[in-house]
Amino acid sequence: MESENTQSGDIYTVLGWLEKNRKNLITAVVVIILVGVGVSYYNWRKTEGQIIAGEALSSVLMANLGTNVSANSLLSVANSHAGTEAGSRALLAAATQQFVDGKVSDAQASFARFISDYPESTLIAQAKYGLAVCIESQGKTAEAITAYKEVVDRYAEDNTRPSGKLALGRLYEADGKLELARDSYMDIARDSRSAVGMEAQTRLLGLLQKHPELQPKAPETSAPRAAIAPSAAPAK
């Protein structure tokens, strides 16, 4: 698929892809990003400014218990407390909610803003993963592969890596790069305890059934060398 979908037929293809994969994409983004946002919630409320910002974010979250927090409410906290930890988390949560609401362009802009404003944040990998998902959902395969590769290669220890690797496998497979798809799936299929690992196993099995030539080759073993009898000592 080309990186730009300018023709009307391509637009309908992208919209159809979005509708078909919307649930999986939303689930991946929400689980990965919002879990990251909620980790160690009280650890960063240290200075007075951070406490005020944290209380502002808390009040928004508490007022919307049991419902989706509106992206505008979260953006209000992000804008009013820019430069604070709470402000950064509110911005990341707002970007996620915008994506859930189907406002992909707005979500992409918010993720990009987070990456620009908070490059040293411990949540930077989540933001870059969210940005990659937004790009993928617009059918920009080449750009999405580049974005996911940055997450996978640069943040190898982050919890976004397995989902990023799975996304790469899916995109490679759709793009006909089957060996790269196989390798991506195999890399994370070993973890059968996670949902991502199980999906990688399923996709890998399906890929190998369609293309048995992609079965990993067993390592070649060198033939044992024939024993060489010692030569007889020369007669004296």
PDB file of C-alpha atoms in Angstrom:
ATOM      1  CA  MET A   1       0.000   0.000   0.000  1.00  0.00           C
ATOM      2  CA  GLU A   2       1.341   3.425  -0.916  1.00  0.00           C
ATOM      3  CA  SER A   3       2.032   5.919   1.862  1.00  0.00           C
ATOM      4  CA  GLU A   4      -0.453   8.441   0.444  1.00  0.00           C
ATOM      5  CA  ASN A   5      -4.056   7.465  -0.358  1.00  0.00           C
ATOM      6  CA  THR A   6      -5.198  10.165  -2.749  1.00  0.00           C
ATOM      7  CA  GLN A   7      -7.632   8.251  -4.895  1.00  0.00           C
ATOM      8  CA  SER A   8     -11.188   7.751  -3.703  1.00  0.00           C
ATOM      9  CA  GLY A   9     -10.921   3.967  -3.929  1.00  0.00           C
ATOM     10  CA  ASP A  10      -7.946   4.009  -1.604  1.00  0.00           C
ATOM     11  CA  ILE A  11      -9.830   6.209   0.837  1.00  0.00           C
ATOM     12  CA  TYR A  12     -12.677   3.698   1.038  1.00  0.00           C
ATOM     13  CA  THR A  13     -10.140   0.909   1.529  1.00  0.00           C
ATOM     14  CA  VAL A  14      -8.598   2.760   4.466  1.00  0.00           C
ATOM     15  CA  LEU A  15     -11.990   3.467   5.995  1.00  0.00           C
ATOM     16  CA  GLY A  16     -12.913  -0.178   5.668  1.00  0.00           C
ATOM     17  CA  TRP A  17      -9.641  -1.205   7.287  1.00  0.00           C
ATOM     18  CA  LEU A  18     -10.252   1.230  10.131  1.00  0.00           C
ATOM     19  CA  GLU A  19     -13.730  -0.131  10.778  1.00  0.00           C
ATOM     20  CA  LYS A  20     -12.509  -3.738  10.694  1.00  0.00           C
ATOM     21  CA  ASN A  21      -9.527  -3.143  12.988  1.00  0.00           C
ATOM     22  CA  ARG A  22     -10.889  -0.332  15.141  1.00  0.00           C
ATOM     23  CA  LYS A  23     -11.522  -2.508  18.205  1.00  0.00           C
ATOM     24  CA  ASN A  24      -8.047  -4.057  18.200  1.00  0.00           C
ATOM     25  CA  LEU A  25      -6.308  -0.737  17.660  1.00  0.00           C
ATOM     26  CA  ILE A  26      -8.289   1.020  20.374  1.00  0.00           C
ATOM     27  CA  THR A  27      -7.678  -1.822  22.819  1.00  0.00           C
ATOM     28  CA  ALA A  28      -3.935  -1.793  22.148  1.00  0.00           C
ATOM     29  CA  VAL A  29      -3.613   1.964  22.542  1.00  0.00           C
ATOM     30  CA  VAL A  30      -5.771   2.227  25.659  1.00  0.00           C
ATOM     31  CA  VAL A  31      -4.185  -0.696  27.493  1.00  0.00           C
ATOM     32  CA  ILE A  32      -0.596   0.267  26.763  1.00  0.00           C
ATOM     33  CA  ILE A  33      -0.867   4.013  27.238  1.00  0.00           C
ATOM     34  CA  LEU A  34      -3.342   4.381  30.083  1.00  0.00           C
ATOM     35  CA  VAL A  35      -1.619   1.699  32.143  1.00  0.00           C
ATOM     36  CA  GLY A  36       1.577   3.679  31.704  1.00  0.00           C
ATOM     37  CA  VAL A  37      -0.168   6.885  32.703  1.00  0.00           C
ATOM     38  CA  GLY A  38      -1.501   5.318  35.884  1.00  0.00           C
ATOM     39  CA  VAL A  39       1.745   3.729  37.112  1.00  0.00           C
ATOM     40  CA  SER A  40       3.189   5.187  40.333  1.00  0.00           C
ATOM     41  CA  TYR A  41       0.547   7.919  40.407  1.00  0.00           C
ATOM     42  CA  TYR A  42       1.662   9.542  43.656  1.00  0.00           C
ATOM     43  CA  ASN A  43       5.422   9.316  43.157  1.00  0.00           C
ATOM     44  CA  TRP A  44       5.642  12.415  41.005  1.00  0.00           C
ATOM     45  CA  ARG A  45       3.539  14.728  43.220  1.00  0.00           C
ATOM     46  CA  LYS A  46       6.536  16.302  44.965  1.00  0.00           C
ATOM     47  CA  THR A  47       6.660  20.055  44.467  1.00  0.00           C
ATOM     48  CA  GLU A  48       3.836  22.496  45.086  1.00  0.00           C
ATOM     49  CA  GLY A  49       3.309  22.985  41.363  1.00  0.00           C
ATOM     50  CA  GLN A  50       3.211  19.258  40.809  1.00  0.00           C
ATOM     51  CA  ILE A  51       0.727  18.842  43.658  1.00  0.00           C
ATOM     52  CA  ILE A  52      -1.602  21.496  42.232  1.00  0.00           C
ATOM     53  CA  ALA A  53      -1.365  19.953  38.777  1.00  0.00           C
ATOM     54  CA  GLY A  54      -1.904  16.480  40.212  1.00  0.00           C
ATOM     55  CA  GLU A  55      -4.994  17.636  42.074  1.00  0.00           C
ATOM     56  CA  ALA A  56      -6.361  19.178  38.886  1.00  0.00           C
ATOM     57  CA  LEU A  57      -5.904  15.905  37.039  1.00  0.00           C
ATOM     58  CA  SER A  58      -7.348  13.954  39.968  1.00  0.00           C
ATOM     59  CA  SER A  59     -10.463  16.106  40.057  1.00  0.00           C
ATOM     60  CA  VAL A  60     -11.099  15.521  36.355  1.00  0.00           C
ATOM     61  CA  LEU A  61     -10.653  11.773  36.736  1.00  0.00           C
ATOM     62  CA  MET A  62     -12.802  11.551  39.883  1.00  0.00           C
ATOM     63  CA  ALA A  63     -15.594  13.581  38.276  1.00  0.00           C
ATOM     64  CA  ASN A  64     -15.781  11.054  35.474  1.00  0.00           C
ATOM     65  CA  LEU A  65     -15.549   7.768  37.357  1.00  0.00           C
ATOM     66  CA  GLY A  66     -17.249   5.009  35.404  1.00  0.00           C
ATOM     67  CA  THR A  67     -17.324   7.039  32.185  1.00  0.00           C
ATOM     68  CA  ASN A  68     -14.879   8.138  29.534  1.00  0.00           C
ATOM     69  CA  VAL A  69     -13.093  11.322  30.504  1.00  0.00           C
ATOM     70  CA  SER A  70     -13.560  13.869  27.754  1.00  0.00           C
ATOM     71  CA  ALA A  71     -10.460  14.740  25.774  1.00  0.00           C
ATOM     72  CA  ASN A  72     -11.244  18.443  26.215  1.00  0.00           C
ATOM     73  CA  SER A  73     -11.199  18.118  30.008  1.00  0.00           C
ATOM     74  CA  LEU A  74      -7.832  16.400  29.872  1.00  0.00           C
ATOM     75  CA  LEU A  75      -6.465  18.952  27.405  1.00  0.00           C
ATOM     76  CA  SER A  76      -7.544  21.724  29.748  1.00  0.00           C
ATOM     77  CA  VAL A  77      -5.368  20.230  32.489  1.00  0.00           C
ATOM     78  CA  ALA A  78      -2.528  19.676  30.011  1.00  0.00           C
ATOM     79  CA  ASN A  79      -2.645  23.298  28.873  1.00  0.00           C
ATOM     80  CA  SER A  80      -3.076  24.823  32.339  1.00  0.00           C
ATOM     81  CA  HIS A  81      -0.230  22.790  33.815  1.00  0.00           C
ATOM     82  CA  ALA A  82       2.154  22.451  30.890  1.00  0.00           C
ATOM     83  CA  GLY A  83       5.639  21.388  31.912  1.00  0.00           C
ATOM     84  CA  THR A  84       4.487  19.364  34.917  1.00  0.00           C
ATOM     85  CA  GLU A  85       4.261  15.595  35.208  1.00  0.00           C
ATOM     86  CA  ALA A  86       0.511  15.769  35.643  1.00  0.00           C
ATOM     87  CA  GLY A  87       0.247  17.995  32.593  1.00  0.00           C
ATOM     88  CA  SER A  88       2.193  15.494  30.505  1.00  0.00           C
ATOM     89  CA  ARG A  89       0.050  12.577  31.669  1.00  0.00           C
ATOM     90  CA  ALA A  90      -3.118  14.539  30.988  1.00  0.00           C
ATOM     91  CA  LEU A  91      -1.879  15.255  27.461  1.00  0.00           C
ATOM     92  CA  LEU A  92      -1.104  11.595  26.811  1.00  0.00           C
ATOM     93  CA  ALA A  93      -4.486  10.536  28.172  1.00  0.00           C
ATOM     94  CA  ALA A  94      -6.182  13.195  26.031  1.00  0.00           C
ATOM     95  CA  ALA A  95      -4.444  11.896  22.911  1.00  0.00           C
ATOM     96  CA  THR A  96      -5.602   8.382  23.730  1.00  0.00           C
ATOM     97  CA  GLN A  97      -9.187   9.532  24.271  1.00  0.00           C
ATOM     98  CA  GLN A  98      -9.144  11.444  21.001  1.00  0.00           C
ATOM     99  CA  PHE A  99      -8.163   8.250  19.215  1.00  0.00           C
ATOM    100  CA  VAL A 100     -10.921   6.309  20.999  1.00  0.00           C
ATOM    101  CA  ASP A 101     -13.361   9.009  19.877  1.00  0.00           C
ATOM    102  CA  GLY A 102     -12.282   8.480  16.273  1.00  0.00           C
ATOM    103  CA  LYS A 103     -10.486  11.831  16.024  1.00  0.00           C
ATOM    104  CA  VAL A 104      -7.337  10.318  14.581  1.00  0.00           C
ATOM    105  CA  SER A 105      -5.818  13.547  13.249  1.00  0.00           C
ATOM    106  CA  ASP A 106      -6.315  15.283  16.613  1.00  0.00           C
ATOM    107  CA  ALA A 107      -4.857  12.285  18.429  1.00  0.00           C
ATOM    108  CA  GLN A 108      -1.834  12.255  16.137  1.00  0.00           C
ATOM    109  CA  ALA A 109      -1.252  15.958  16.792  1.00  0.00           C
ATOM    110  CA  SER A 110      -1.512  15.447  20.559  1.00  0.00           C
ATOM    111  CA  PHE A 111       0.899  12.504  20.547  1.00  0.00           C
ATOM    112  CA  ALA A 112       3.323  14.552  18.435  1.00  0.00           C
ATOM    113  CA  ARG A 113       2.979  17.466  20.863  1.00  0.00           C
ATOM    114  CA  PHE A 114       3.793  15.167  23.797  1.00  0.00           C
ATOM    115  CA  ILE A 115       6.905  13.885  22.008  1.00  0.00           C
ATOM    116  CA  SER A 116       8.013  17.460  21.304  1.00  0.00           C
ATOM    117  CA  ASP A 117       7.211  18.900  24.740  1.00  0.00           C
ATOM    118  CA  TYR A 118       8.282  15.970  26.938  1.00  0.00           C
ATOM    119  CA  PRO A 119      11.189  14.199  25.182  1.00  0.00           C
ATOM    120  CA  GLU A 120      12.663  12.989  28.491  1.00  0.00           C
ATOM    121  CA  SER A 121       9.401  11.589  29.880  1.00  0.00           C
ATOM    122  CA  THR A 122       9.308   7.989  31.052  1.00  0.00           C
ATOM    123  CA  LEU A 123       6.172   7.696  28.913  1.00  0.00           C
ATOM    124  CA  ILE A 124       7.827   8.746  25.659  1.00  0.00           C
ATOM    125  CA  ALA A 125       7.665   5.209  24.236  1.00  0.00           C
ATOM    126  CA  GLN A 126       3.904   5.088  24.827  1.00  0.00           C
ATOM    127  CA  ALA A 127       3.502   8.383  23.005  1.00  0.00           C
ATOM    128  CA  LYS A 128       5.558   7.201  20.047  1.00  0.00           C
ATOM    129  CA  TYR A 129       3.589   3.966  19.932  1.00  0.00           C
ATOM    130  CA  GLY A 130       0.353   5.952  19.921  1.00  0.00           C
ATOM    131  CA  LEU A 131       1.699   8.091  17.096  1.00  0.00           C
ATOM    132  CA  ALA A 132       2.556   4.961  15.097  1.00  0.00           C
ATOM    133  CA  VAL A 133      -0.958   3.572  15.589  1.00  0.00           C
ATOM    134  CA  CYS A 134      -2.462   6.840  14.333  1.00  0.00           C
ATOM    135  CA  ILE A 135      -0.266   6.726  11.245  1.00  0.00           C
ATOM    136  CA  GLU A 136      -1.155   3.086  10.590  1.00  0.00           C
ATOM    137  CA  SER A 137      -4.876   3.747  10.951  1.00  0.00           C
ATOM    138  CA  GLN A 138      -4.617   6.244   8.086  1.00  0.00           C
ATOM    139  CA  GLY A 139      -3.234   3.558   5.791  1.00  0.00           C
ATOM    140  CA  LYS A 140       0.277   5.043   5.620  1.00  0.00           C
ATOM    141  CA  THR A 141       2.090   1.724   5.717  1.00  0.00           C
ATOM    142  CA  ALA A 142       5.654   2.853   5.019  1.00  0.00           C
ATOM    143  CA  GLU A 143       5.478   5.673   7.575  1.00  0.00           C
ATOM    144  CA  ALA A 144       3.875   3.373  10.144  1.00  0.00           C
ATOM    145  CA  ILE A 145       6.626   0.772   9.720  1.00  0.00           C
ATOM    146  CA  THR A 146       9.244   3.460  10.338  1.00  0.00           C
ATOM    147  CA  ALA A 147       7.388   4.687  13.433  1.00  0.00           C
ATOM    148  CA  TYR A 148       6.928   1.201  14.888  1.00  0.00           C
ATOM    149  CA  LYS A 149      10.565   0.319  14.204  1.00  0.00           C
ATOM    150  CA  GLU A 150      11.684   3.284  16.280  1.00  0.00           C
ATOM    151  CA  VAL A 151       9.606   2.052  19.207  1.00  0.00           C
ATOM    152  CA  VAL A 152      10.858  -1.522  18.851  1.00  0.00           C
ATOM    153  CA  ASP A 153      14.528  -0.680  18.303  1.00  0.00           C
ATOM    154  CA  ARG A 154      14.922   2.276  20.639  1.00  0.00           C
ATOM    155  CA  TYR A 155      12.801   1.114  23.586  1.00  0.00           C
ATOM    156  CA  ALA A 156      13.601  -2.584  23.744  1.00  0.00           C
ATOM    157  CA  GLU A 157      12.759  -2.856  27.449  1.00  0.00           C
ATOM    158  CA  ASP A 158       9.469  -0.952  27.294  1.00  0.00           C
ATOM    159  CA  ASN A 159       6.102  -2.695  27.440  1.00  0.00           C
ATOM    160  CA  THR A 160       5.221  -1.223  24.054  1.00  0.00           C
ATOM    161  CA  ARG A 161       7.805  -3.364  22.259  1.00  0.00           C
ATOM    162  CA  PRO A 162       5.764  -6.599  21.888  1.00  0.00           C
ATOM    163  CA  SER A 163       2.755  -4.734  20.476  1.00  0.00           C
ATOM    164  CA  GLY A 164       5.037  -2.748  18.191  1.00  0.00           C
ATOM    165  CA  LYS A 165       6.676  -5.942  16.971  1.00  0.00           C
ATOM    166  CA  LEU A 166       3.284  -7.544  16.330  1.00  0.00           C
ATOM    167  CA  ALA A 167       2.200  -4.480  14.360  1.00  0.00           C
ATOM    168  CA  LEU A 168       5.375  -4.696  12.284  1.00  0.00           C
ATOM    169  CA  GLY A 169       4.691  -8.343  11.511  1.00  0.00           C
ATOM    170  CA  ARG A 170       1.159  -7.526  10.429  1.00  0.00           C
ATOM    171  CA  LEU A 171       2.290  -4.654   8.197  1.00  0.00           C
ATOM    172  CA  TYR A 172       5.141  -6.651   6.686  1.00  0.00           C
ATOM    173  CA  GLU A 173       2.765  -9.502   5.905  1.00  0.00           C
ATOM    174  CA  ALA A 174       0.247  -7.180   4.260  1.00  0.00           C
ATOM    175  CA  ASP A 175       3.076  -5.601   2.270  1.00  0.00           C
ATOM    176  CA  GLY A 176       4.317  -8.965   0.999  1.00  0.00           C
ATOM    177  CA  LYS A 177       7.534  -8.932   3.038  1.00  0.00           C
ATOM    178  CA  LEU A 178       6.853 -12.399   4.361  1.00  0.00           C
ATOM    179  CA  GLU A 179      10.256 -13.274   5.802  1.00  0.00           C
ATOM    180  CA  LEU A 180      10.303 -10.070   7.832  1.00  0.00           C
ATOM    181  CA  ALA A 181       6.757 -10.820   8.985  1.00  0.00           C
ATOM    182  CA  ARG A 182       7.768 -14.329  10.041  1.00  0.00           C
ATOM    183  CA  ASP A 183      10.766 -13.061  11.979  1.00  0.00           C
ATOM    184  CA  SER A 184       8.675 -10.413  13.727  1.00  0.00           C
ATOM    185  CA  TYR A 185       6.068 -12.954  14.805  1.00  0.00           C
ATOM    186  CA  MET A 186       8.679 -15.471  15.928  1.00  0.00           C
ATOM    187  CA  ASP A 187      10.387 -12.862  18.079  1.00  0.00           C
ATOM    188  CA  ILE A 188       7.353 -12.470  20.340  1.00  0.00           C
ATOM    189  CA  ALA A 189       5.523 -15.778  19.817  1.00  0.00           C
ATOM    190  CA  ARG A 190       7.692 -17.379  22.495  1.00  0.00           C
ATOM    191  CA  ASP A 191       5.708 -15.565  25.183  1.00  0.00           C
ATOM    192  CA  SER A 192       2.570 -17.711  25.236  1.00  0.00           C
ATOM    193  CA  ARG A 193       1.403 -16.124  28.503  1.00  0.00           C
ATOM    194  CA  SER A 194       0.496 -12.774  26.960  1.00  0.00           C
ATOM    195  CA  ALA A 195      -2.311 -11.911  24.570  1.00  0.00           C
ATOM    196  CA  VAL A 196       0.203 -10.363  22.188  1.00  0.00           C
ATOM    197  CA  GLY A 197       2.329 -13.511  22.226  1.00  0.00           C
ATOM    198  CA  MET A 198      -0.686 -15.716  21.600  1.00  0.00           C
ATOM    199  CA  GLU A 199      -1.791 -13.570  18.661  1.00  0.00           C
ATOM    200  CA  ALA A 200       1.734 -13.718  17.255  1.00  0.00           C
ATOM    201  CA  GLN A 201       1.610 -17.514  17.487  1.00  0.00           C
ATOM    202  CA  THR A 202      -1.717 -17.600  15.657  1.00  0.00           C
ATOM    203  CA  ARG A 203      -0.499 -15.284  12.907  1.00  0.00           C
ATOM    204  CA  LEU A 204       2.775 -17.177  12.573  1.00  0.00           C
ATOM    205  CA  LEU A 205       0.952 -20.504  12.226  1.00  0.00           C
ATOM    206  CA  GLY A 206      -1.370 -19.059   9.589  1.00  0.00           C
ATOM    207  CA  LEU A 207       1.558 -17.567   7.673  1.00  0.00           C
ATOM    208  CA  LEU A 208       3.514 -20.833   7.665  1.00  0.00           C
ATOM    209  CA  GLN A 209       0.463 -22.798   6.550  1.00  0.00           C
ATOM    210  CA  LYS A 210       0.034 -20.495   3.569  1.00  0.00           C
ATOM    211  CA  HIS A 211       3.756 -20.382   2.832  1.00  0.00           C
ATOM    212  CA  PRO A 212       5.440 -23.609   3.974  1.00  0.00           C
ATOM    213  CA  GLU A 213       8.633 -22.461   2.275  1.00  0.00           C
ATOM    214  CA  LEU A 214       9.009 -19.999   5.144  1.00  0.00           C
ATOM    215  CA  GLN A 215       9.469 -22.791   7.673  1.00  0.00           C
ATOM    216  CA  PRO A 216      12.692 -22.072   9.559  1.00  0.00           C
ATOM    217  CA  LYS A 217      15.443 -24.360   8.394  1.00  0.00           C
ATOM    218  CA  ALA A 218      17.064 -26.645  10.907  1.00  0.00           C
ATOM    219  CA  PRO A 219      20.663 -25.692  11.552  1.00  0.00           C
ATOM    220  CA  GLU A 220      23.035 -27.629   9.365  1.00  0.00           C
ATOM    221  CA  THR A 221      25.273 -30.097  11.163  1.00  0.00           C
ATOM    222  CA  SER A 222      28.668 -30.751   9.708  1.00  0.00           C
ATOM    223  CA  ALA A 223      29.407 -34.377   8.860  1.00  0.00           C
ATOM    224  CA  PRO A 224      31.763 -36.027  11.327  1.00  0.00           C
ATOM    225  CA  ARG A 225      35.274 -36.224  10.076  1.00  0.00           C
ATOM    226  CA  ALA A 226      36.592 -39.708   9.316  1.00  0.00           C
ATOM    227  CA  ALA A 227      39.157 -40.847  11.778  1.00  0.00           C
ATOM    228  CA  ILE A 228      42.662 -40.773  10.319  1.00  0.00           C
ATOM    229  CA  ALA A 229      44.762 -43.702  11.279  1.00  0.00           C
ATOM    230  CA  PRO A 230      48.186 -42.735  12.521  1.00  0.00           C
ATOM    231  CA  SER A 231      50.856 -43.416   9.961  1.00  0.00           C
ATOM    232  CA  ALA A 232      53.281 -46.201  10.722  1.00  0.00           C
ATOM    233  CA  ALA A 233      56.634 -45.130  12.055  1.00  0.00           C
ATOM    234  CA  PRO A 234      59.360 -45.311   9.402  1.00  0.00           C
ATOM    235  CA  ALA A 235      61.513 -48.414   9.625  1.00  0.00           C
ATOM    236  CA  LYS A 236      65.031 -47.835  10.878  1.00  0.00           C
TER     237      LYS A 236
END
